[in-house]
Short mmCIF file of C-alpha atoms in Angstrom, two decimals:
data_model
loop_
_atom_site.label_atom_id
_atom_site.label_comp_id
_atom_site.label_asym_id
_atom_site.label_seq_id
_atom_site.Cartn_x
_atom_site.Cartn_y
_atom_site.Cartn_z
CA MET A 13 -27.28 -9.53 20.73
CA LEU A 14 -30.98 -8.86 20.92
CA GLU A 15 -31.68 -9.74 24.46
CA SER A 16 -28.86 -7.72 25.71
CA LEU A 17 -30.46 -4.35 24.10
CA GLY A 18 -33.89 -5.43 25.98
CA VAL A 19 -35.54 -5.72 22.14
CA LYS A 20 -37.62 -8.95 21.47
CA LEU A 21 -37.93 -10.27 17.77
CA LEU A 22 -41.79 -11.09 18.26
CA ASP A 23 -42.45 -7.53 19.72
CA TRP A 24 -41.55 -5.20 16.49
CA GLY A 25 -41.29 -8.14 13.72
CA ILE A 26 -37.72 -7.47 13.44
CA SER A 27 -37.19 -10.74 11.97
CA GLN A 28 -39.39 -10.96 9.20
CA ALA A 29 -38.48 -6.82 8.66
CA ALA A 30 -34.90 -8.05 8.46
CA ASP A 31 -35.83 -10.84 6.41
CA LEU A 32 -37.27 -8.52 3.53
CA LEU A 33 -35.07 -6.23 4.12
CA PHE A 34 -32.23 -8.62 2.98
CA GLU A 35 -33.51 -9.84 -0.10
CA GLN A 36 -34.22 -6.94 -1.64
CA THR A 37 -30.13 -5.54 -1.36
CA GLN A 38 -28.09 -5.39 -4.07
CA ALA A 39 -27.10 -8.85 -4.57
CA GLN A 40 -23.19 -7.49 -4.14
CA LEU A 41 -23.78 -6.97 -1.21
CA LYS A 42 -25.64 -9.24 -0.20
CA GLN A 43 -22.92 -11.57 -0.68
CA ARG A 44 -21.60 -9.94 2.71
CA LEU A 45 -24.28 -9.31 4.78
CA ASN A 46 -25.12 -10.65 7.66
CA LYS A 47 -29.18 -10.81 8.42
CA ASP A 48 -28.72 -11.26 12.30
CA ASP A 49 -26.42 -7.32 11.25
CA LEU A 50 -29.82 -5.63 10.00
CA GLN A 51 -32.15 -7.36 13.13
CA THR A 52 -29.37 -5.40 14.60
CA ALA A 53 -29.56 -2.32 13.24
CA ILE A 54 -33.52 -1.99 13.25
CA ALA A 55 -33.21 -3.31 17.09
CA LEU A 56 -31.34 -0.40 17.85
CA GLY A 57 -33.14 2.13 16.17
CA VAL A 58 -36.45 0.87 18.26
CA LYS A 59 -34.37 0.70 21.83
CA ALA A 60 -33.33 4.33 20.68
CA ALA A 61 -36.88 5.39 20.29
CA LYS A 62 -37.96 3.50 23.49
CA ALA A 63 -39.07 6.72 25.51
CA TYR A 64 -41.72 7.89 22.94
CA GLU A 65 -43.61 4.18 22.44
CA LEU A 66 -45.85 5.11 25.19
CA GLU A 67 -47.57 7.68 23.33
CA LEU A 68 -46.64 6.87 20.28
CA LEU A 69 -49.02 3.49 20.82
CA ALA A 70 -51.32 5.01 23.41
CA LYS A 71 -54.44 4.74 21.43
CA LEU A 72 -54.41 1.27 20.36
CA ASP A 73 -54.95 -1.37 22.18
CA ASP A 74 -53.04 -4.91 22.89
CA LYS A 75 -54.07 -6.81 19.94
CA GLN A 76 -53.55 -3.49 17.39
CA GLN A 77 -50.73 -2.85 19.02
CA ARG A 78 -49.42 -6.41 17.74
CA GLN A 79 -50.83 -5.73 15.31
CA PHE A 80 -49.24 -2.74 13.93
CA LYS A 81 -45.67 -3.55 15.31
CA GLU A 82 -45.46 -6.75 13.53
CA ALA A 83 -46.66 -4.81 9.89
CA VAL A 84 -44.63 -1.54 9.90
CA PHE A 85 -41.78 -2.74 9.06
CA SER A 86 -42.50 -5.17 6.62
CA ASP A 87 -44.55 -1.95 4.72
CA SER A 88 -42.84 -1.84 1.29
CA ASP A 89 -42.59 2.35 1.84
CA VAL A 90 -40.58 1.71 4.94
CA GLN A 91 -38.42 -0.51 3.60
CA GLY A 92 -37.98 1.14 0.85
CA GLU A 93 -37.13 4.10 3.39
CA LEU A 94 -34.44 0.87 5.58
CA GLN A 95 -32.98 0.06 2.38
CA ARG A 96 -31.88 3.92 2.19
CA PRO A 97 -28.42 3.54 3.49
CA PHE A 98 -27.72 0.61 1.93
CA ARG A 99 -28.14 1.81 -1.72
CA ASP A 100 -25.40 5.25 -0.44
CA GLU A 101 -28.82 7.07 -0.63
CA GLY A 102 -27.75 8.60 3.30
CA LYS A 103 -30.79 8.40 6.05
CA PRO A 104 -34.34 7.39 6.22
CA ARG A 105 -36.96 9.83 5.27
CA ILE A 106 -38.73 11.06 8.15
CA GLU A 107 -41.63 12.56 6.29
CA TYR A 108 -41.61 9.19 4.26
CA LEU A 109 -41.56 7.30 7.22
CA ILE A 110 -44.48 8.88 8.90
CA ALA A 111 -46.69 8.55 6.27
CA GLY A 112 -45.61 4.52 6.10
CA PHE A 113 -46.30 4.54 10.11
CA ARG A 114 -49.85 6.37 8.97
CA LYS A 115 -50.51 3.63 6.84
CA VAL A 116 -50.13 0.81 8.78
CA ALA A 117 -51.81 2.02 11.75
CA GLY A 118 -54.90 3.33 9.79
CA ALA A 119 -55.78 -0.59 8.83
CA THR A 120 -56.04 -0.88 12.77
CA GLY A 121 -58.91 1.69 12.59
CA LYS A 122 -56.85 3.63 15.38
CA PRO A 123 -54.36 6.73 15.75
CA LEU A 124 -50.96 6.33 16.47
CA GLY A 125 -50.24 9.56 18.76
CA GLU A 126 -49.04 12.65 16.69
CA ASN A 127 -47.14 14.47 19.76
CA ALA A 128 -45.08 11.48 19.73
CA LEU A 129 -44.79 10.20 16.23
CA LYS A 130 -42.03 12.57 14.92
CA PRO A 131 -39.53 12.56 17.87
CA TRP A 132 -39.97 8.40 17.71
CA LEU A 133 -39.38 8.22 14.01
CA GLU A 134 -36.25 10.45 14.25
CA ALA A 135 -34.96 8.38 17.15
CA PHE A 136 -34.83 5.20 15.36
CA ALA A 137 -33.92 6.85 11.98
CA ASP A 138 -30.27 8.47 13.87
CA ALA A 139 -29.79 4.91 15.68
CA TYR A 140 -30.35 3.10 12.94
CA PHE A 141 -28.67 4.94 10.28
CA GLU A 142 -25.60 5.18 12.68
CA ARG A 143 -25.63 1.60 12.78
CA THR A 144 -25.88 0.91 8.98
CA SER A 145 -23.63 3.58 8.07
CA ALA A 146 -21.28 1.39 10.16
CA LEU A 147 -22.02 -1.61 8.92
CA ARG A 148 -21.75 -0.18 5.22
CA PHE A 149 -18.58 1.45 5.90
CA ASP A 150 -17.13 -2.30 7.22
CA LEU A 151 -18.63 -4.27 4.83
CA ALA A 152 -16.79 -2.02 2.20
CA LYS A 153 -13.15 -2.20 4.18
CA GLN A 154 -13.47 -6.08 4.03
CA ASP A 155 -14.07 -5.83 0.19
CA TYR A 156 -11.23 -3.25 0.03
CA CYS A 157 -9.00 -4.87 2.15
CA ARG A 158 -9.20 -8.74 0.43
CA GLN A 159 -8.73 -6.45 -3.54
CA LEU A 160 -5.80 -5.09 -1.93
CA ILE A 161 -4.20 -8.37 -0.81
CA ASN A 162 -5.26 -10.24 -3.83
CA TYR A 163 -3.47 -7.35 -6.29
CA TYR A 164 -0.30 -6.57 -3.57
CA ASP A 165 -0.06 -10.05 -1.89
CA GLU A 166 2.74 -11.78 -4.76
CA LEU A 167 6.15 -11.31 -6.03
CA GLN A 168 6.09 -12.25 -9.61
CA PHE A 169 9.77 -12.80 -10.94
CA LEU A 170 9.80 -11.14 -14.33
CA GLY A 171 12.32 -10.35 -17.13
CA ILE A 172 14.68 -13.44 -15.57
CA ASP A 173 16.51 -15.56 -18.05
CA ASP A 174 17.07 -19.00 -17.57
CA VAL A 175 14.35 -19.22 -15.12
CA ASP A 176 11.58 -22.21 -15.44
CA PRO A 177 8.72 -19.79 -16.79
CA ASN A 178 6.38 -21.58 -14.79
CA GLU A 179 7.92 -20.15 -11.56
CA ASP A 180 5.15 -19.27 -9.21
CA SER A 181 4.52 -15.88 -7.49
CA LYS A 182 5.08 -16.21 -3.88
CA ALA A 183 2.63 -14.62 -0.97
CA ILE A 184 4.94 -11.30 -0.24
CA GLU A 185 5.02 -12.20 3.67
CA SER A 186 7.02 -15.44 3.38
CA ILE A 187 10.31 -14.36 1.38
CA PHE A 188 9.86 -10.50 2.68
CA VAL A 189 12.97 -9.67 4.90
CA MET A 190 12.32 -5.78 6.38
CA PRO A 191 15.33 -3.72 5.25
CA ASP A 192 16.84 -0.77 7.49
CA ALA A 193 16.86 3.33 6.82
CA VAL A 194 19.25 5.68 7.85
CA ALA A 195 18.24 9.21 8.83
CA GLU A 196 19.34 12.28 7.27
CA ARG A 197 21.31 14.38 9.08
CA PRO A 198 20.63 17.56 10.47
CA PRO A 199 21.59 20.43 8.28
CA ASN A 200 24.70 22.42 8.89
CA GLN A 201 26.90 19.34 10.39
CA GLU A 202 29.82 17.81 8.52
CA GLY A 203 29.00 15.86 5.30
CA MET A 204 27.88 16.72 1.67
CA ASN A 205 24.59 18.68 2.36
CA PHE A 206 21.47 17.41 -0.01
CA LEU A 207 22.25 20.39 -2.36
CA GLY A 208 25.90 18.76 -2.91
CA ARG A 209 24.71 15.29 -3.25
CA GLN A 210 22.18 16.34 -5.34
CA ALA A 211 24.87 17.59 -7.73
CA TYR A 212 26.64 14.74 -7.96
CA PHE A 213 22.99 12.68 -9.14
CA ASP A 214 22.65 15.87 -11.80
CA TRP A 215 26.96 15.59 -12.92
CA HIS A 216 25.93 11.63 -12.69
CA GLU A 217 23.23 11.43 -15.52
CA THR A 218 25.14 13.47 -18.10
CA TYR A 219 28.39 12.34 -17.63
CA SER A 220 30.45 9.98 -20.50
CA PHE A 221 30.95 6.89 -19.03
CA GLU A 222 32.51 6.32 -22.23
CA GLU A 223 34.68 9.21 -22.93
CA GLU A 224 36.13 8.56 -19.23
CA ALA A 225 36.94 5.30 -20.19
CA ALA A 226 39.17 6.64 -23.82
CA ASP A 227 41.72 7.23 -21.34
CA LEU A 228 42.26 4.15 -19.18
CA GLY A 229 44.65 6.33 -17.31
CA ARG A 230 41.75 8.40 -15.18
CA GLN A 231 39.99 5.09 -14.65
CA LYS A 232 42.00 4.81 -11.29
CA ALA A 233 40.85 8.26 -11.12
CA LEU A 234 37.40 7.59 -11.65
CA ILE A 235 36.98 4.94 -9.01
CA GLN A 236 38.51 6.83 -7.07
CA GLU A 237 36.08 9.80 -7.47
CA GLN A 238 33.27 7.36 -7.13
CA LYS A 239 34.72 6.57 -3.70
CA ARG A 240 34.62 9.91 -2.61
CA ILE A 241 31.03 10.50 -3.16
CA ASN A 242 30.34 7.80 -1.74
CA GLU A 243 31.75 8.52 1.48
CA SER A 244 30.19 12.03 1.27
CA ALA A 245 27.38 10.19 1.11
CA GLU A 246 27.80 8.55 4.06
CA LYS A 247 28.71 11.32 6.33
CA GLN A 248 25.40 12.67 4.56
CA TRP A 249 23.20 9.22 5.04
CA SER A 250 25.08 9.16 8.94
CA GLY A 251 21.89 9.89 11.38
CA ALA A 252 20.07 7.37 13.45
CA LYS A 253 19.64 4.12 11.65
CA VAL A 254 16.22 2.25 12.39
CA SER A 255 14.38 -0.98 10.74
CA ALA A 256 12.13 0.64 7.97
CA SER A 257 8.72 -0.42 10.32
CA ASN A 258 10.22 2.11 12.56
CA LEU A 259 9.55 5.24 10.18
CA LEU A 260 6.00 4.44 10.84
CA ASN A 261 6.71 4.63 14.92
CA GLN A 262 8.90 7.55 15.46
CA GLN A 263 8.25 10.50 17.67
CA GLY A 264 7.58 14.08 16.26
CA LYS A 265 6.54 14.10 12.45
CA SER A 266 4.29 11.11 11.01
CA LYS A 267 4.73 11.66 7.46
CA ARG A 268 8.51 10.92 5.85
CA VAL A 269 10.33 10.98 2.90
CA LEU A 270 12.16 7.07 1.87
CA LEU A 271 14.80 7.53 -0.76
CA GLY A 272 16.56 4.28 -2.14
CA ALA A 273 18.26 3.33 -5.04
CA PRO A 274 16.64 0.72 -7.87
CA GLY A 275 15.79 -2.54 -6.81
CA SER A 276 16.29 -1.42 -3.34
CA GLY A 277 12.69 -2.75 -1.60
CA LYS A 278 11.00 0.63 -2.01
CA THR A 279 7.85 -0.24 -3.70
CA THR A 280 8.28 -4.32 -2.03
CA LEU A 281 8.23 -2.43 1.20
CA MET A 282 5.18 -0.04 0.40
CA SER A 283 2.70 -3.76 -0.50
CA TYR A 284 4.05 -5.49 2.33
CA PHE A 285 3.24 -3.13 4.48
CA THR A 286 -0.30 -2.28 2.49
CA VAL A 287 -0.56 -6.62 2.68
CA LYS A 288 -0.12 -6.73 7.09
CA LEU A 289 -2.70 -4.38 7.85
CA ALA A 290 -4.98 -5.31 5.07
CA LYS A 291 -4.51 -8.86 6.43
CA GLU A 292 -4.62 -7.89 9.86
CA ALA A 293 -8.04 -5.67 9.43
CA LEU A 294 -9.48 -9.35 8.00
CA ARG A 295 -7.68 -10.76 10.57
CA GLU A 296 -6.64 -13.31 8.63
CA ASP A 297 -2.88 -13.18 9.63
CA GLY A 298 -3.34 -15.59 12.59
CA GLU A 299 -0.14 -13.80 13.97
CA THR A 300 0.57 -11.26 16.73
CA PRO A 301 -0.95 -7.81 15.22
CA VAL A 302 1.71 -5.50 13.38
CA ALA A 303 -0.28 -2.11 13.64
CA GLY A 304 0.20 -1.96 17.45
CA GLY A 305 4.16 -2.37 17.17
CA TRP A 306 4.28 0.11 14.02
CA GLY A 307 2.93 2.72 16.44
CA LEU A 308 -0.66 2.45 14.44
CA SER A 309 -3.94 1.93 15.79
CA ALA A 310 -5.60 -1.30 15.50
CA GLY A 311 -7.41 -1.27 11.93
CA THR A 312 -5.91 1.14 10.07
CA LEU A 313 -6.93 0.85 6.77
CA PRO A 314 -3.58 1.05 3.81
CA ILE A 315 -4.01 3.46 1.14
CA LEU A 316 -1.18 2.64 -1.38
CA ILE A 317 -0.83 5.05 -4.56
CA ARG A 318 0.98 4.34 -7.22
CA ILE A 319 2.37 7.70 -8.00
CA ARG A 320 3.47 7.73 -11.55
CA ASP A 321 -0.34 6.58 -11.75
CA LEU A 322 -1.78 9.31 -10.02
CA ALA A 323 -0.18 12.05 -11.97
CA THR A 324 -2.07 11.14 -15.47
CA LYS A 325 -5.25 11.66 -13.54
CA SER A 326 -4.24 15.60 -13.00
CA ASP A 327 -7.87 16.29 -13.10
CA LEU A 328 -8.68 13.78 -9.95
CA THR A 329 -7.75 14.65 -6.57
CA VAL A 330 -5.44 12.15 -4.63
CA LEU A 331 -9.17 10.28 -2.63
CA GLU A 332 -10.43 10.73 -5.95
CA TYR A 333 -7.74 8.46 -8.30
CA ALA A 334 -7.96 6.43 -5.17
CA ALA A 335 -11.56 5.70 -4.91
CA GLN A 336 -11.08 5.39 -9.00
CA PHE A 337 -8.43 2.88 -8.44
CA ALA A 338 -10.08 0.93 -5.82
CA LYS A 339 -12.69 0.27 -8.38
CA THR A 340 -11.47 0.00 -11.42
CA THR A 341 -8.31 -1.67 -10.75
CA LEU A 342 -9.05 -3.37 -7.58
CA GLY A 343 -12.05 -4.74 -8.43
CA CYS A 344 -13.99 -3.20 -5.80
CA GLN A 345 -17.95 -3.14 -5.63
CA PRO A 346 -18.53 0.85 -5.69
CA LEU A 347 -16.97 2.46 -2.50
CA PRO A 348 -19.73 4.72 0.25
CA GLY A 349 -19.02 7.79 -0.33
CA GLY A 350 -16.58 9.62 1.94
CA PHE A 351 -15.58 5.99 2.22
CA PHE A 352 -11.23 7.44 2.73
CA GLU A 353 -12.27 10.10 4.22
CA ARG A 354 -14.24 8.24 7.10
CA TRP A 355 -10.64 6.51 8.06
CA LEU A 356 -8.54 9.69 7.35
CA GLN A 357 -10.65 11.57 9.92
CA GLU A 358 -10.42 9.25 12.55
CA GLY A 359 -6.81 9.01 12.39
CA LYS A 360 -7.13 5.07 11.16
CA ALA A 361 -5.44 5.02 7.89
CA LEU A 362 -1.63 5.10 6.46
CA ILE A 363 -0.86 6.99 3.41
CA LEU A 364 1.63 5.52 1.31
CA LEU A 365 2.86 6.93 -1.96
CA ASP A 366 5.57 5.07 -4.02
CA GLY A 367 7.69 6.29 -6.86
CA LEU A 368 8.26 9.91 -7.12
CA ASP A 369 11.12 9.82 -8.88
CA GLU A 370 8.76 7.19 -12.21
CA VAL A 371 7.07 11.01 -12.58
CA ALA A 372 9.50 11.22 -15.80
CA GLU A 373 9.44 14.86 -16.57
CA ASP A 374 10.98 17.48 -14.01
CA GLY A 375 7.82 20.04 -13.78
CA LYS A 376 5.53 17.69 -13.53
CA ARG A 377 7.06 15.79 -10.75
CA GLN A 378 7.10 19.59 -9.34
CA ASP A 379 3.20 19.48 -9.82
CA ILE A 380 2.54 15.66 -8.13
CA ALA A 381 4.49 16.67 -5.47
CA ASN A 382 2.64 19.62 -4.15
CA LYS A 383 -0.49 18.00 -4.67
CA ILE A 384 0.75 15.34 -2.88
CA ASP A 385 2.38 18.35 0.28
CA ASN A 386 -1.43 19.99 -0.45
CA PHE A 387 -3.42 16.86 -0.15
CA LEU A 388 -1.55 16.16 3.28
CA ARG A 389 -1.60 19.31 5.06
CA GLN A 390 -5.46 19.40 5.06
CA GLU A 391 -6.57 20.23 8.58
CA GLN A 392 -8.12 16.77 8.69
CA PHE A 393 -5.95 14.48 7.17
CA ALA A 394 -3.20 15.42 9.43
CA GLN A 395 -2.61 13.17 11.72
CA ASN A 396 -2.42 10.51 9.45
CA PRO A 397 1.21 8.90 8.94
CA ALA A 398 2.32 8.87 5.75
CA ILE A 399 5.40 7.42 3.40
CA ILE A 400 6.49 8.96 0.08
CA THR A 401 9.14 7.24 -1.86
CA SER A 402 11.09 8.01 -4.72
CA ARG A 403 15.09 6.81 -6.10
CA PRO A 404 17.80 9.55 -5.23
CA ALA A 405 18.18 10.58 -8.38
CA GLY A 406 15.11 13.56 -9.88
CA TYR A 407 14.95 14.28 -5.94
CA TYR A 408 14.90 17.45 -5.33
CA ARG A 409 15.08 19.16 -2.43
CA SER A 410 12.05 21.07 -3.41
CA PHE A 411 9.87 18.72 -3.12
CA PHE A 412 8.87 18.22 0.33
CA ASN A 413 11.33 19.87 2.79
CA THR A 414 12.65 18.20 6.21
CA THR A 415 11.43 20.30 8.55
CA ASP A 416 7.95 18.82 7.53
CA TYR A 417 9.30 16.00 5.86
CA PRO A 418 12.20 13.79 7.81
CA HIS A 419 14.41 12.14 4.97
CA TYR A 420 15.49 8.82 5.36
CA LEU A 421 17.91 6.13 2.68
CA LEU A 422 16.81 2.77 2.47
CA GLN A 423 19.52 0.65 3.26
CA PRO A 424 21.29 -1.86 1.76
CA PHE A 425 21.58 -5.55 3.32
CA ASP A 426 23.91 -6.79 5.60
CA ASP A 427 25.21 -10.48 5.90
CA GLY A 428 22.02 -11.42 8.42
CA GLN A 429 19.54 -9.91 5.90
CA ILE A 430 21.23 -11.57 3.05
CA LYS A 431 20.67 -15.36 5.28
CA LYS A 432 17.39 -14.61 6.08
CA PHE A 433 16.73 -13.66 2.65
CA ILE A 434 18.36 -17.14 1.17
CA SER A 435 16.42 -19.29 4.09
CA ASN A 436 13.03 -18.17 3.77
CA TRP A 437 13.44 -18.27 -0.27
CA TYR A 438 14.29 -21.89 -0.25
CA ASP A 439 12.15 -22.65 2.44
CA GLN A 440 9.38 -21.46 -0.21
CA ARG A 441 10.26 -23.69 -2.86
CA GLU A 442 11.95 -27.19 -1.79
CA SER A 443 9.41 -29.56 -0.14
CA SER A 444 12.24 -31.19 1.52
CA GLN A 445 14.25 -29.55 4.28
CA VAL A 446 17.25 -31.69 3.63
CA GLU A 447 17.43 -30.10 0.45
CA ALA A 448 16.53 -26.49 0.87
CA ASP A 449 19.16 -26.37 3.54
CA GLY A 450 21.82 -27.86 0.91
CA CYS A 451 20.47 -25.45 -1.22
CA LYS A 452 20.38 -22.66 1.08
CA GLU A 453 24.21 -23.40 2.02
CA SER A 454 25.23 -23.59 -1.11
CA LEU A 455 24.01 -20.57 -2.14
CA ARG A 456 25.22 -18.77 1.36
CA LYS A 457 29.05 -20.41 0.51
CA ALA A 458 28.79 -19.11 -3.43
CA LEU A 459 28.01 -15.44 -2.38
CA ASP A 460 30.84 -15.91 0.71
CA GLU A 461 33.08 -16.85 -1.96
CA GLN A 462 32.72 -13.92 -4.63
CA GLU A 463 32.44 -10.69 -2.78
CA ARG A 464 31.72 -8.59 -5.60
CA ILE A 465 28.98 -10.81 -5.83
CA LYS A 466 27.42 -11.00 -2.42
CA ALA A 467 27.93 -7.27 -3.05
CA LEU A 468 24.87 -7.13 -5.56
CA ALA A 469 23.69 -9.49 -3.29
CA ARG A 470 23.06 -6.47 -0.91
CA ASN A 471 20.28 -5.12 -3.57
CA PRO A 472 17.24 -7.19 -2.81
CA LEU A 473 16.03 -7.00 -6.34
CA LEU A 474 19.20 -8.18 -7.34
CA LEU A 475 19.78 -10.75 -4.87
CA THR A 476 16.37 -12.21 -6.13
CA VAL A 477 18.18 -12.72 -9.33
CA ILE A 478 20.87 -14.09 -8.20
CA ALA A 479 18.50 -16.84 -6.45
CA LEU A 480 16.55 -17.40 -9.00
CA ILE A 481 19.66 -17.47 -10.93
CA HIS A 482 21.11 -20.21 -8.91
CA ARG A 483 18.16 -22.65 -7.64
CA TRP A 484 17.68 -23.35 -11.71
CA ARG A 485 21.25 -23.11 -12.62
CA ALA A 486 21.99 -24.99 -9.55
CA GLU A 487 25.54 -22.48 -9.04
CA LEU A 488 26.15 -19.08 -10.06
CA PRO A 489 27.78 -17.85 -13.42
CA ARG A 490 31.45 -18.25 -12.98
CA ASP A 491 32.27 -15.02 -15.42
CA ARG A 492 31.13 -12.13 -13.17
CA HIS A 493 30.25 -10.69 -15.78
CA GLU A 494 27.54 -12.67 -17.40
CA LEU A 495 25.99 -12.33 -13.61
CA TYR A 496 26.21 -7.86 -14.06
CA ASP A 497 24.53 -8.54 -17.68
CA ARG A 498 21.91 -10.60 -15.98
CA ALA A 499 20.85 -8.57 -13.61
CA VAL A 500 20.63 -4.91 -15.58
CA ASN A 501 18.59 -6.84 -17.96
CA THR A 502 16.89 -8.05 -15.24
CA LEU A 503 16.28 -4.38 -13.81
CA ILE A 504 15.18 -3.54 -17.94
CA ARG A 505 12.37 -5.66 -18.26
CA THR A 506 11.42 -5.69 -15.30
CA TRP A 507 10.84 -1.98 -15.63
CA ASP A 508 9.75 -1.96 -19.04
CA LYS A 509 6.88 -3.92 -18.35
CA LYS A 510 5.81 -2.27 -15.15
CA ARG A 511 5.70 1.07 -17.15
CA GLU A 512 5.01 -0.10 -20.28
CA ILE A 513 7.53 2.06 -22.14
CA THR A 514 10.55 0.49 -24.26
CA SER A 515 13.65 -0.89 -23.63
CA HIS A 516 14.81 2.64 -25.08
CA GLU A 517 13.30 4.59 -23.06
CA VAL A 518 14.06 2.76 -19.81
CA LEU A 519 17.35 3.49 -20.89
CA GLN A 520 17.24 7.10 -21.64
CA TYR A 521 15.24 6.93 -18.19
CA LEU A 522 18.35 5.69 -15.96
CA LYS A 523 20.91 7.47 -18.38
CA LEU A 524 23.49 4.94 -16.80
CA ASP A 525 22.78 6.26 -12.84
CA ASP A 526 22.98 3.74 -9.67
CA LEU A 527 23.50 1.04 -10.94
CA ARG A 528 24.82 0.33 -13.85
CA PRO A 529 28.04 3.33 -13.21
CA GLY A 530 28.71 0.74 -10.41
CA LEU A 531 28.47 -2.12 -12.54
CA TRP A 532 30.66 -0.61 -15.06
CA THR A 533 33.32 0.43 -12.93
CA ASN A 534 33.32 -3.23 -11.02
CA ARG A 535 33.71 -4.22 -15.17
CA VAL A 536 36.65 -1.64 -15.75
CA LYS A 537 38.48 -2.88 -12.98
CA GLU A 538 38.40 -6.92 -13.34
CA GLU A 539 39.35 -6.76 -16.98
CA GLN A 540 42.25 -4.00 -15.96
CA GLU A 541 43.54 -6.68 -13.90
CA SER A 542 43.47 -9.13 -16.44
CA GLY A 543 44.45 -6.66 -19.17
CA ARG A 544 41.29 -7.13 -21.66
CA GLY A 545 40.23 -3.07 -21.29
CA SER A 546 39.01 -2.34 -24.31
CA LYS A 547 36.26 -5.03 -24.44
CA THR A 548 34.73 -2.75 -21.70
CA LEU A 549 34.46 0.73 -24.43
CA ARG A 550 32.87 -1.31 -27.01
CA SER A 551 30.55 -3.22 -24.43
CA THR A 552 29.38 0.66 -22.52
CA THR A 553 28.49 1.74 -26.34
CA HIS A 554 26.42 -0.83 -27.42
CA VAL A 555 24.70 -0.82 -24.08
CA ARG A 556 24.47 3.41 -24.74
CA SER A 557 23.65 3.29 -28.36
CA SER A 558 21.07 0.30 -27.95
#
């Protein structure tokens, strides 16, 4: 490298200077630094100042020049200035470098060419600082990406009954199946508009299913009403169907809202994007780079923020929160000032904001939506793609308009995606391929024979529950009600642990929306067929009061 720059290690004592610089570097940075990088930084500075070298050293004979060159970068004052970029203190100060150079030249008995001294040092300092700053940011990026991988690259199985307590977490890529999403139809077309859909969700959260169940003659009407709502929703979301990865590579607007039911995989998808890009940044993936295929620049930096946590830090900007999270939660070494801004201003960041619905109060949810919108609209950051996720319930059109933020709805798994998940699942859990293939076939057959359970399996989280139960019980519960209860209880336990709130608060938050009415309706329908309608009323009332 140095030879290609036309600079010799011994000519300016670069090797010795780099050794001293390395030894004085902060311990945590030293673990990631390479001495060759320091040699290159000094050499680039020397090369940049080459035009002034003859005049600078004109009054020194060959021996004095050699003495000066070998000593100047090892001087303690000069070394102190060379350390500044690595302490996040900025560029070496020219006046201090001038003093150091004069001191070393004085030992030779001859002065330097004063007219060339300042220009030489300015050219050197600019090139050296540019190189060391890039080096420091690259090292910080490597550390940040490693910590992202450590934090997000595993799937844990919380709150699930009848599962081996030693069941280990798995790398997200080993199981992950990319879901699909559909675009919202443009406004003023046939189908229920978003406000109509919002009115449904508002009704959905206050409707008394127990009172409706009291009049068993109206159960059929309830089922038909839900069917009508679903059909209207299908019209509302009947735009183009795409792989969720294509949300990063769509023409036009680069910022999107992705809605999805509980357990539909929003958070896992955001984690997957983050891990894949972080691994690619470290060149640890070993596969075809994904950034280009996703329509992103090579080396794109993922910035994943859980909105519920951001909302608790109202005094911080979005990027201040991201830096605090990196330090206190991810365990990153201190990031250089302007770390996130560097990648954002270059258009080389992916902004992922997950879980707007998890901000429980409507007023706070609107405030945090405004904060996010203002951040994403900043001109210097506008060229970076962004995805905001939320459940439909509790999401309002006023948060993000579709002109600037196209809306998509995450889709349930189709048969092929279920099959792929089951294959990934057992390939990761059985040492014998014969056993793995047998388990795959057993679970697929069980789902094919029980359509209502297969309907549950189209939800990725519930499919995980089903797969865990199947793995440790070698079969699925024969009583579908038992599986429904396990599924709902799993969601409650998982959300309880993640949000650090009580089960009662979880149920208050859920308010029978999204999943529970569907499970309740299925149960009513099944028990109607078997003449056990009163059992549902008692069971549902118990759930609401727990």
